[in-house]
Structures are given as C-alpha cells and as structure tokens.
Amino acid sequence: MARTKAADPLATYRAKRDFSKTPEPPPERKKKTGNSFVVQKHAATRTHFDFRLEHDGVLKSWAVTKGPSLDPAQKRLAVMTEDHPLEYGKFEGVIPKGEYGGGPVMLWDRGTWEPIGDPDEGLAKGDFKFRLHGDRLNGDFVLVRMKPRKEDRGRQNWLLIKKRDDYAGDGDEPTLTYDTSAKSGRTMDQIEHGESAVWSSNKAQKKTPAAKRPRAATAKPRRKKSLTH
C-alpha cells in the first residue's frame, strides 16, 4: 500500500512549544528508524499516559486517559496527538507551568514493539495491531479508531485494547501496580521537585507472579531494569 508522508510530521509539535523555555527535545526527525516504544505518565491539566510507538522516524502518539490495561475487557480511550521526535522517548522531567503540557513527565514504561500485519495499512484502516516487549507491558494489543463525531472537533479518538494472551489478566491494571519511573525509580512528586529516588519497602514495585501470566514461547525476554537510560 502506497504511503503519503507529511512534508514535516513534526510541524505541529514544533508549533506548540517554545524550546527556549521547555526542556523537551527539539523537533528532529530521524532518517534511520527502530522499533522502540515508551509510555510516559504526564501530570498536565489532567493526569494521563502518553503511549508512543516509533515509526517512520518519529513517535506516533496517543494520550490514554486511564492508561494501558492488561485486562482484555477494558477499552481505553486513546486520543491521537501530534507526532513526537524520537528523543522524546528518553524525556523525563518537568515542563514549566504556562507552557504547553506544563507539569511533570515520568517515563513509566519502555521497550520494543513489532507490528502484526502491515503497520501503515493498520493505521490507515483504523485497526492497528502490534506486540509489545516492555518492562511492564507485554503481549498483543490493538488500537481501533472510533467513528468521528461532531463533538470530537477534529480529534482522532481510538480505543487501546489488550488482546487475550499469556500476558493478559482480568482486572490487571499495571498503572495501579507501578507508580514509579522505569528509568529512574522516582515518583511523580520526586520528579516534580528534582529529587533522587529513595528506596522504600512500601513501594508497589512487584510484578505479577509468573504463574499468573506465563511467558509466551515466542516472546522476547524482558529487559533488566536499570537506573540509567
């Protein structure tokens, strides 16, 4: 299927930000692409999770109001936003108040992804299937585009849904299980105030036992956590 590429996919990203005031990375599109994905918890006007997949030299992005779920019964609203530069996948910090998206940003999950079928066809048709290999999210997912409505005002609303596989779990909500950064181990409050991570035995950092979610034979091994990126 032939693809029509925008002359500058990062034009909207550039127009919304003043890079003399925000620490966010500049709008640079990469020629060589990989297969990274990140999920960033963002406490802006309303706290949400930004879900980003590397594709065509940029990060295709959706704002997921309640965050990704591992429960196949949950259909999470995911509003498609502007493409972001690949360097944004490393960003964790504070966007100044008064700037677009002002508030702390946490790198909540990271890893790699692979398409199930042709990704461009899936995006064009609004039925985009993929597999994640992350620190916290793994297995098969689908993004389904909803029919546009007048009240959407031009926004593209999608639904992020977990497919039933070895990583799925009824009632499994990883955003409630993990409340610290996959990059630095910090909480949102520590990120906002520029503090280092402090170990606490009360932190909810334990993964679901393997017995509940056995690993798929074809899945890639989870990456070891690191305090550096």
PDB file of C-alpha atoms in Angstrom:
ATOM      1  CA  MET A   1       0.000   0.000   0.000  1.00  0.00           C
ATOM      2  CA  ALA A   2       1.449   3.375  -1.011  1.00  0.00           C
ATOM      3  CA  ARG A   3       2.085   5.805   1.824  1.00  0.00           C
ATOM      4  CA  THR A   4       1.600   9.541   1.747  1.00  0.00           C
ATOM      5  CA  LYS A   5       4.093  11.125   4.101  1.00  0.00           C
ATOM      6  CA  ALA A   6       3.665  14.606   5.513  1.00  0.00           C
ATOM      7  CA  ALA A   7       6.362  17.053   4.441  1.00  0.00           C
ATOM      8  CA  ASP A   8       7.104  17.748   8.097  1.00  0.00           C
ATOM      9  CA  PRO A   9       5.433  15.340  10.542  1.00  0.00           C
ATOM     10  CA  LEU A  10       6.837  17.332  13.470  1.00  0.00           C
ATOM     11  CA  ALA A  11       5.405  20.704  12.367  1.00  0.00           C
ATOM     12  CA  THR A  12       2.583  20.580  14.934  1.00  0.00           C
ATOM     13  CA  TYR A  13       4.986  19.509  17.688  1.00  0.00           C
ATOM     14  CA  ARG A  14       7.238  22.466  16.818  1.00  0.00           C
ATOM     15  CA  ALA A  15       4.393  24.991  16.637  1.00  0.00           C
ATOM     16  CA  LYS A  16       3.052  24.135  20.105  1.00  0.00           C
ATOM     17  CA  ARG A  17       6.309  24.650  22.001  1.00  0.00           C
ATOM     18  CA  ASP A  18       8.823  27.342  22.857  1.00  0.00           C
ATOM     19  CA  PHE A  19      12.119  25.473  23.082  1.00  0.00           C
ATOM     20  CA  SER A  20      13.808  28.390  24.826  1.00  0.00           C
ATOM     21  CA  LYS A  21      11.521  27.700  27.800  1.00  0.00           C
ATOM     22  CA  THR A  22      10.815  23.963  27.816  1.00  0.00           C
ATOM     23  CA  PRO A  23      13.385  21.183  28.362  1.00  0.00           C
ATOM     24  CA  GLU A  24      11.609  18.962  25.809  1.00  0.00           C
ATOM     25  CA  PRO A  25      13.809  17.789  22.905  1.00  0.00           C
ATOM     26  CA  PRO A  26      13.814  19.762  19.631  1.00  0.00           C
ATOM     27  CA  PRO A  27      11.747  18.557  16.641  1.00  0.00           C
ATOM     28  CA  GLU A  28      14.310  16.457  14.784  1.00  0.00           C
ATOM     29  CA  ARG A  29      13.124  13.608  12.566  1.00  0.00           C
ATOM     30  CA  LYS A  30      15.498  10.641  12.303  1.00  0.00           C
ATOM     31  CA  LYS A  31      16.308   9.011   8.967  1.00  0.00           C
ATOM     32  CA  LYS A  32      17.076   5.623  10.462  1.00  0.00           C
ATOM     33  CA  THR A  33      14.257   4.112  12.446  1.00  0.00           C
ATOM     34  CA  GLY A  34      13.980   1.370  15.011  1.00  0.00           C
ATOM     35  CA  ASN A  35      11.175  -0.238  16.966  1.00  0.00           C
ATOM     36  CA  SER A  36      11.102   1.449  20.363  1.00  0.00           C
ATOM     37  CA  PHE A  37       8.040   2.273  22.407  1.00  0.00           C
ATOM     38  CA  VAL A  38       7.520   4.300  25.571  1.00  0.00           C
ATOM     39  CA  VAL A  39       4.682   5.165  27.898  1.00  0.00           C
ATOM     40  CA  GLN A  40       5.021   8.461  29.748  1.00  0.00           C
ATOM     41  CA  LYS A  41       2.853   9.405  32.704  1.00  0.00           C
ATOM     42  CA  HIS A  42       2.057  13.087  32.325  1.00  0.00           C
ATOM     43  CA  ALA A  43       0.544  15.215  35.093  1.00  0.00           C
ATOM     44  CA  ALA A  44      -0.651  18.119  32.943  1.00  0.00           C
ATOM     45  CA  THR A  45      -4.067  19.755  33.371  1.00  0.00           C
ATOM     46  CA  ARG A  46      -5.315  16.200  33.792  1.00  0.00           C
ATOM     47  CA  THR A  47      -3.036  13.246  34.530  1.00  0.00           C
ATOM     48  CA  HIS A  48      -2.883  10.780  31.641  1.00  0.00           C
ATOM     49  CA  PHE A  49      -0.490   8.334  29.975  1.00  0.00           C
ATOM     50  CA  ASP A  50       1.155   9.137  26.621  1.00  0.00           C
ATOM     51  CA  PHE A  51       1.578   5.978  24.557  1.00  0.00           C
ATOM     52  CA  ARG A  52       4.256   6.300  21.832  1.00  0.00           C
ATOM     53  CA  LEU A  53       5.461   3.901  19.111  1.00  0.00           C
ATOM     54  CA  GLU A  54       8.489   4.580  16.914  1.00  0.00           C
ATOM     55  CA  HIS A  55       7.523   4.613  13.224  1.00  0.00           C
ATOM     56  CA  ASP A  56       8.894   6.446  10.162  1.00  0.00           C
ATOM     57  CA  GLY A  57      11.493   8.354  12.179  1.00  0.00           C
ATOM     58  CA  VAL A  58       9.052   9.785  14.739  1.00  0.00           C
ATOM     59  CA  LEU A  59       6.997   8.635  17.723  1.00  0.00           C
ATOM     60  CA  LYS A  60       3.353   8.067  16.808  1.00  0.00           C
ATOM     61  CA  SER A  61       1.481   9.214  19.891  1.00  0.00           C
ATOM     62  CA  TRP A  62      -1.814   8.715  21.718  1.00  0.00           C
ATOM     63  CA  ALA A  63      -2.975  10.190  25.042  1.00  0.00           C
ATOM     64  CA  VAL A  64      -4.564   7.367  27.053  1.00  0.00           C
ATOM     65  CA  THR A  65      -6.775   8.859  29.749  1.00  0.00           C
ATOM     66  CA  LYS A  66      -6.731   5.974  32.238  1.00  0.00           C
ATOM     67  CA  GLY A  67      -3.536   4.357  30.993  1.00  0.00           C
ATOM     68  CA  PRO A  68      -2.964   0.971  29.315  1.00  0.00           C
ATOM     69  CA  SER A  69      -4.698  -2.068  30.789  1.00  0.00           C
ATOM     70  CA  LEU A  70      -3.819  -5.757  30.620  1.00  0.00           C
ATOM     71  CA  ASP A  71      -7.492  -6.671  31.004  1.00  0.00           C
ATOM     72  CA  PRO A  72      -8.974  -7.527  27.562  1.00  0.00           C
ATOM     73  CA  ALA A  73     -12.405  -6.392  28.780  1.00  0.00           C
ATOM     74  CA  GLN A  74     -11.130  -2.811  29.143  1.00  0.00           C
ATOM     75  CA  LYS A  75     -11.329  -0.484  26.126  1.00  0.00           C
ATOM     76  CA  ARG A  76      -9.240   2.547  26.949  1.00  0.00           C
ATOM     77  CA  LEU A  77      -9.849   5.853  25.164  1.00  0.00           C
ATOM     78  CA  ALA A  78      -6.672   6.873  23.305  1.00  0.00           C
ATOM     79  CA  VAL A  79      -6.722  10.286  21.645  1.00  0.00           C
ATOM     80  CA  MET A  80      -4.206  10.531  18.802  1.00  0.00           C
ATOM     81  CA  THR A  81      -1.882  13.505  19.283  1.00  0.00           C
ATOM     82  CA  GLU A  82       0.896  15.063  17.230  1.00  0.00           C
ATOM     83  CA  ASP A  83       3.978  13.040  16.277  1.00  0.00           C
ATOM     84  CA  HIS A  84       6.917  13.498  18.651  1.00  0.00           C
ATOM     85  CA  PRO A  85      10.682  13.280  17.954  1.00  0.00           C
ATOM     86  CA  LEU A  86      12.430  10.035  18.862  1.00  0.00           C
ATOM     87  CA  GLU A  87      14.461  11.800  21.550  1.00  0.00           C
ATOM     88  CA  TYR A  88      11.218  12.364  23.420  1.00  0.00           C
ATOM     89  CA  GLY A  89      11.331   8.681  24.309  1.00  0.00           C
ATOM     90  CA  LYS A  90      14.160   9.492  26.747  1.00  0.00           C
ATOM     91  CA  PHE A  91      12.468  12.522  28.275  1.00  0.00           C
ATOM     92  CA  GLU A  92      11.646  12.585  31.958  1.00  0.00           C
ATOM     93  CA  GLY A  93      11.377  15.880  33.771  1.00  0.00           C
ATOM     94  CA  VAL A  94       9.199  18.930  34.247  1.00  0.00           C
ATOM     95  CA  ILE A  95       7.563  21.053  31.565  1.00  0.00           C
ATOM     96  CA  PRO A  96       7.313  24.575  33.051  1.00  0.00           C
ATOM     97  CA  LYS A  97       3.941  25.905  34.122  1.00  0.00           C
ATOM     98  CA  GLY A  98       2.402  28.123  31.477  1.00  0.00           C
ATOM     99  CA  GLU A  99       3.963  26.123  28.662  1.00  0.00           C
ATOM    100  CA  TYR A 100       2.047  23.604  26.553  1.00  0.00           C
ATOM    101  CA  GLY A 101       1.530  20.451  28.647  1.00  0.00           C
ATOM    102  CA  GLY A 102       3.039  22.024  31.750  1.00  0.00           C
ATOM    103  CA  GLY A 103       3.717  19.521  34.548  1.00  0.00           C
ATOM    104  CA  PRO A 104       5.958  16.563  35.453  1.00  0.00           C
ATOM    105  CA  VAL A 105       6.558  13.728  32.975  1.00  0.00           C
ATOM    106  CA  MET A 106       7.536  10.217  34.088  1.00  0.00           C
ATOM    107  CA  LEU A 107       8.997   7.551  31.795  1.00  0.00           C
ATOM    108  CA  TRP A 108       6.605   4.884  33.061  1.00  0.00           C
ATOM    109  CA  ASP A 109       7.462   2.060  30.624  1.00  0.00           C
ATOM    110  CA  ARG A 110       9.827   1.405  27.712  1.00  0.00           C
ATOM    111  CA  GLY A 111      10.805  -1.405  25.390  1.00  0.00           C
ATOM    112  CA  THR A 112      10.350  -2.509  21.791  1.00  0.00           C
ATOM    113  CA  TRP A 113       7.339  -3.299  19.626  1.00  0.00           C
ATOM    114  CA  GLU A 114       6.603  -5.258  16.480  1.00  0.00           C
ATOM    115  CA  PRO A 115       3.695  -4.915  14.062  1.00  0.00           C
ATOM    116  CA  ILE A 116       1.146  -7.659  13.495  1.00  0.00           C
ATOM    117  CA  GLY A 117       0.467  -7.231   9.799  1.00  0.00           C
ATOM    118  CA  ASP A 118       1.327  -4.097   7.824  1.00  0.00           C
ATOM    119  CA  PRO A 119       1.503  -1.135  10.247  1.00  0.00           C
ATOM    120  CA  ASP A 120       0.689   1.510   7.631  1.00  0.00           C
ATOM    121  CA  GLU A 121      -2.371  -0.372   6.470  1.00  0.00           C
ATOM    122  CA  GLY A 122      -3.447  -0.842  10.071  1.00  0.00           C
ATOM    123  CA  LEU A 123      -3.074   2.870  10.837  1.00  0.00           C
ATOM    124  CA  ALA A 124      -4.906   3.851   7.647  1.00  0.00           C
ATOM    125  CA  LYS A 125      -7.784   1.440   8.264  1.00  0.00           C
ATOM    126  CA  GLY A 126      -8.019   2.240  11.951  1.00  0.00           C
ATOM    127  CA  ASP A 127      -7.277  -1.348  13.002  1.00  0.00           C
ATOM    128  CA  PHE A 128      -3.662  -1.273  14.149  1.00  0.00           C
ATOM    129  CA  LYS A 129      -2.358  -4.488  15.750  1.00  0.00           C
ATOM    130  CA  PHE A 130       1.038  -4.815  17.430  1.00  0.00           C
ATOM    131  CA  ARG A 131       3.037  -6.706  20.072  1.00  0.00           C
ATOM    132  CA  LEU A 132       4.888  -5.073  22.968  1.00  0.00           C
ATOM    133  CA  HIS A 133       8.055  -6.211  24.750  1.00  0.00           C
ATOM    134  CA  GLY A 134       8.391  -3.812  27.662  1.00  0.00           C
ATOM    135  CA  ASP A 135       9.362  -3.626  31.298  1.00  0.00           C
ATOM    136  CA  ARG A 136       5.687  -3.537  32.309  1.00  0.00           C
ATOM    137  CA  LEU A 137       3.600  -4.034  29.177  1.00  0.00           C
ATOM    138  CA  ASN A 138       3.925  -7.192  27.103  1.00  0.00           C
ATOM    139  CA  GLY A 139       1.892  -9.121  24.579  1.00  0.00           C
ATOM    140  CA  ASP A 140      -0.573  -8.266  21.824  1.00  0.00           C
ATOM    141  CA  PHE A 141      -2.615  -5.071  21.640  1.00  0.00           C
ATOM    142  CA  VAL A 142      -4.816  -3.321  19.095  1.00  0.00           C
ATOM    143  CA  LEU A 143      -5.674   0.336  18.511  1.00  0.00           C
ATOM    144  CA  VAL A 144      -9.122   0.735  16.937  1.00  0.00           C
ATOM    145  CA  ARG A 145     -10.178   4.105  15.518  1.00  0.00           C
ATOM    146  CA  MET A 146     -13.662   5.240  16.510  1.00  0.00           C
ATOM    147  CA  LYS A 147     -16.117   6.831  14.105  1.00  0.00           C
ATOM    148  CA  PRO A 148     -15.744  10.626  14.110  1.00  0.00           C
ATOM    149  CA  ARG A 149     -18.413  12.748  15.802  1.00  0.00           C
ATOM    150  CA  LYS A 150     -19.091  16.488  15.661  1.00  0.00           C
ATOM    151  CA  GLU A 151     -18.249  16.858  19.331  1.00  0.00           C
ATOM    152  CA  ASP A 152     -14.774  15.418  18.685  1.00  0.00           C
ATOM    153  CA  ARG A 153     -13.825  18.705  16.967  1.00  0.00           C
ATOM    154  CA  GLY A 154     -11.371  17.046  14.642  1.00  0.00           C
ATOM    155  CA  ARG A 155      -9.720  14.836  17.255  1.00  0.00           C
ATOM    156  CA  GLN A 156      -8.994  11.231  16.338  1.00  0.00           C
ATOM    157  CA  ASN A 157     -10.340   9.011  19.096  1.00  0.00           C
ATOM    158  CA  TRP A 158      -9.079   5.435  19.242  1.00  0.00           C
ATOM    159  CA  LEU A 159      -9.528   2.562  21.684  1.00  0.00           C
ATOM    160  CA  LEU A 160      -6.482   0.772  23.112  1.00  0.00           C
ATOM    161  CA  ILE A 161      -7.367  -2.867  23.831  1.00  0.00           C
ATOM    162  CA  LYS A 162      -5.296  -5.756  25.183  1.00  0.00           C
ATOM    163  CA  LYS A 163      -5.686  -8.999  23.237  1.00  0.00           C
ATOM    164  CA  ARG A 164      -6.188 -12.172  25.229  1.00  0.00           C
ATOM    165  CA  ASP A 165      -2.852 -13.982  25.503  1.00  0.00           C
ATOM    166  CA  ASP A 166      -0.390 -15.209  28.137  1.00  0.00           C
ATOM    167  CA  TYR A 167       0.183 -11.650  29.372  1.00  0.00           C
ATOM    168  CA  ALA A 168      -3.489 -10.742  29.757  1.00  0.00           C
ATOM    169  CA  GLY A 169      -5.226 -10.816  33.118  1.00  0.00           C
ATOM    170  CA  ASP A 170      -8.761  -9.999  34.194  1.00  0.00           C
ATOM    171  CA  GLY A 171      -8.631  -6.921  36.385  1.00  0.00           C
ATOM    172  CA  ASP A 172      -4.879  -6.493  35.771  1.00  0.00           C
ATOM    173  CA  GLU A 173      -4.143  -2.756  35.903  1.00  0.00           C
ATOM    174  CA  PRO A 174      -0.379  -2.129  35.716  1.00  0.00           C
ATOM    175  CA  THR A 175      -0.800   1.622  36.216  1.00  0.00           C
ATOM    176  CA  LEU A 176      -2.026   0.826  39.736  1.00  0.00           C
ATOM    177  CA  THR A 177       0.733  -1.726  40.376  1.00  0.00           C
ATOM    178  CA  TYR A 178       3.614   0.512  39.296  1.00  0.00           C
ATOM    179  CA  ASP A 179       3.782   4.120  40.484  1.00  0.00           C
ATOM    180  CA  THR A 180       7.459   4.885  39.837  1.00  0.00           C
ATOM    181  CA  SER A 181       9.615   5.550  36.793  1.00  0.00           C
ATOM    182  CA  ALA A 182      11.006   2.653  34.769  1.00  0.00           C
ATOM    183  CA  LYS A 183      14.010   4.883  34.056  1.00  0.00           C
ATOM    184  CA  SER A 184      14.918   6.464  37.397  1.00  0.00           C
ATOM    185  CA  GLY A 185      12.756   4.742  40.007  1.00  0.00           C
ATOM    186  CA  ARG A 186      11.315   8.127  41.046  1.00  0.00           C
ATOM    187  CA  THR A 187       7.729   9.001  41.923  1.00  0.00           C
ATOM    188  CA  MET A 188       5.906  11.859  40.183  1.00  0.00           C
ATOM    189  CA  ASP A 189       6.454  14.022  43.269  1.00  0.00           C
ATOM    190  CA  GLN A 190      10.201  13.339  43.222  1.00  0.00           C
ATOM    191  CA  ILE A 191      10.376  14.162  39.507  1.00  0.00           C
ATOM    192  CA  GLU A 192       8.451  17.401  40.047  1.00  0.00           C
ATOM    193  CA  HIS A 193      10.824  18.533  42.787  1.00  0.00           C
ATOM    194  CA  GLY A 194      14.023  17.261  41.181  1.00  0.00           C
ATOM    195  CA  GLU A 195      14.685  14.698  43.884  1.00  0.00           C
ATOM    196  CA  SER A 196      16.531  11.397  43.607  1.00  0.00           C
ATOM    197  CA  ALA A 197      14.797   8.075  44.073  1.00  0.00           C
ATOM    198  CA  VAL A 198      14.564   6.905  47.689  1.00  0.00           C
ATOM    199  CA  TRP A 199      14.127   3.200  48.384  1.00  0.00           C
ATOM    200  CA  SER A 200      11.040   2.188  50.349  1.00  0.00           C
ATOM    201  CA  SER A 201       9.794  -1.276  51.197  1.00  0.00           C
ATOM    202  CA  ASN A 202       6.243   0.030  50.725  1.00  0.00           C
ATOM    203  CA  LYS A 203       6.622   0.875  47.054  1.00  0.00           C
ATOM    204  CA  ALA A 204       4.341  -1.170  44.814  1.00  0.00           C
ATOM    205  CA  GLN A 205       7.065  -2.483  42.523  1.00  0.00           C
ATOM    206  CA  LYS A 206       6.459  -6.220  42.500  1.00  0.00           C
ATOM    207  CA  LYS A 207       5.443  -7.767  39.198  1.00  0.00           C
ATOM    208  CA  THR A 208       2.555 -10.182  38.945  1.00  0.00           C
ATOM    209  CA  PRO A 209       3.868 -13.714  39.650  1.00  0.00           C
ATOM    210  CA  ALA A 210       4.911 -15.609  36.543  1.00  0.00           C
ATOM    211  CA  ALA A 211       2.448 -18.352  37.433  1.00  0.00           C
ATOM    212  CA  LYS A 212      -0.420 -15.992  36.728  1.00  0.00           C
ATOM    213  CA  ARG A 213       0.944 -14.755  33.421  1.00  0.00           C
ATOM    214  CA  PRO A 214       3.241 -17.416  31.898  1.00  0.00           C
ATOM    215  CA  ARG A 215       5.601 -16.202  29.235  1.00  0.00           C
ATOM    216  CA  ALA A 216       4.715 -16.867  25.647  1.00  0.00           C
ATOM    217  CA  ALA A 217       7.153 -19.135  23.820  1.00  0.00           C
ATOM    218  CA  THR A 218       7.656 -16.566  21.070  1.00  0.00           C
ATOM    219  CA  ALA A 219       8.003 -13.538  23.312  1.00  0.00           C
ATOM    220  CA  LYS A 220      11.306 -11.802  23.766  1.00  0.00           C
ATOM    221  CA  PRO A 221      12.771 -11.840  27.294  1.00  0.00           C
ATOM    222  CA  ARG A 222      12.045  -8.866  29.492  1.00  0.00           C
ATOM    223  CA  ARG A 223      14.852  -6.368  29.778  1.00  0.00           C
ATOM    224  CA  LYS A 224      16.508  -5.899  33.129  1.00  0.00           C
ATOM    225  CA  LYS A 225      15.601  -2.705  34.912  1.00  0.00           C
ATOM    226  CA  SER A 226      18.253  -0.056  35.053  1.00  0.00           C
ATOM    227  CA  LEU A 227      18.609   3.257  36.796  1.00  0.00           C
ATOM    228  CA  THR A 228      20.236   4.674  33.667  1.00  0.00           C
ATOM    229  CA  HIS A 229      18.771   5.084  30.203  1.00  0.00           C
TER     230      HIS A 229
END
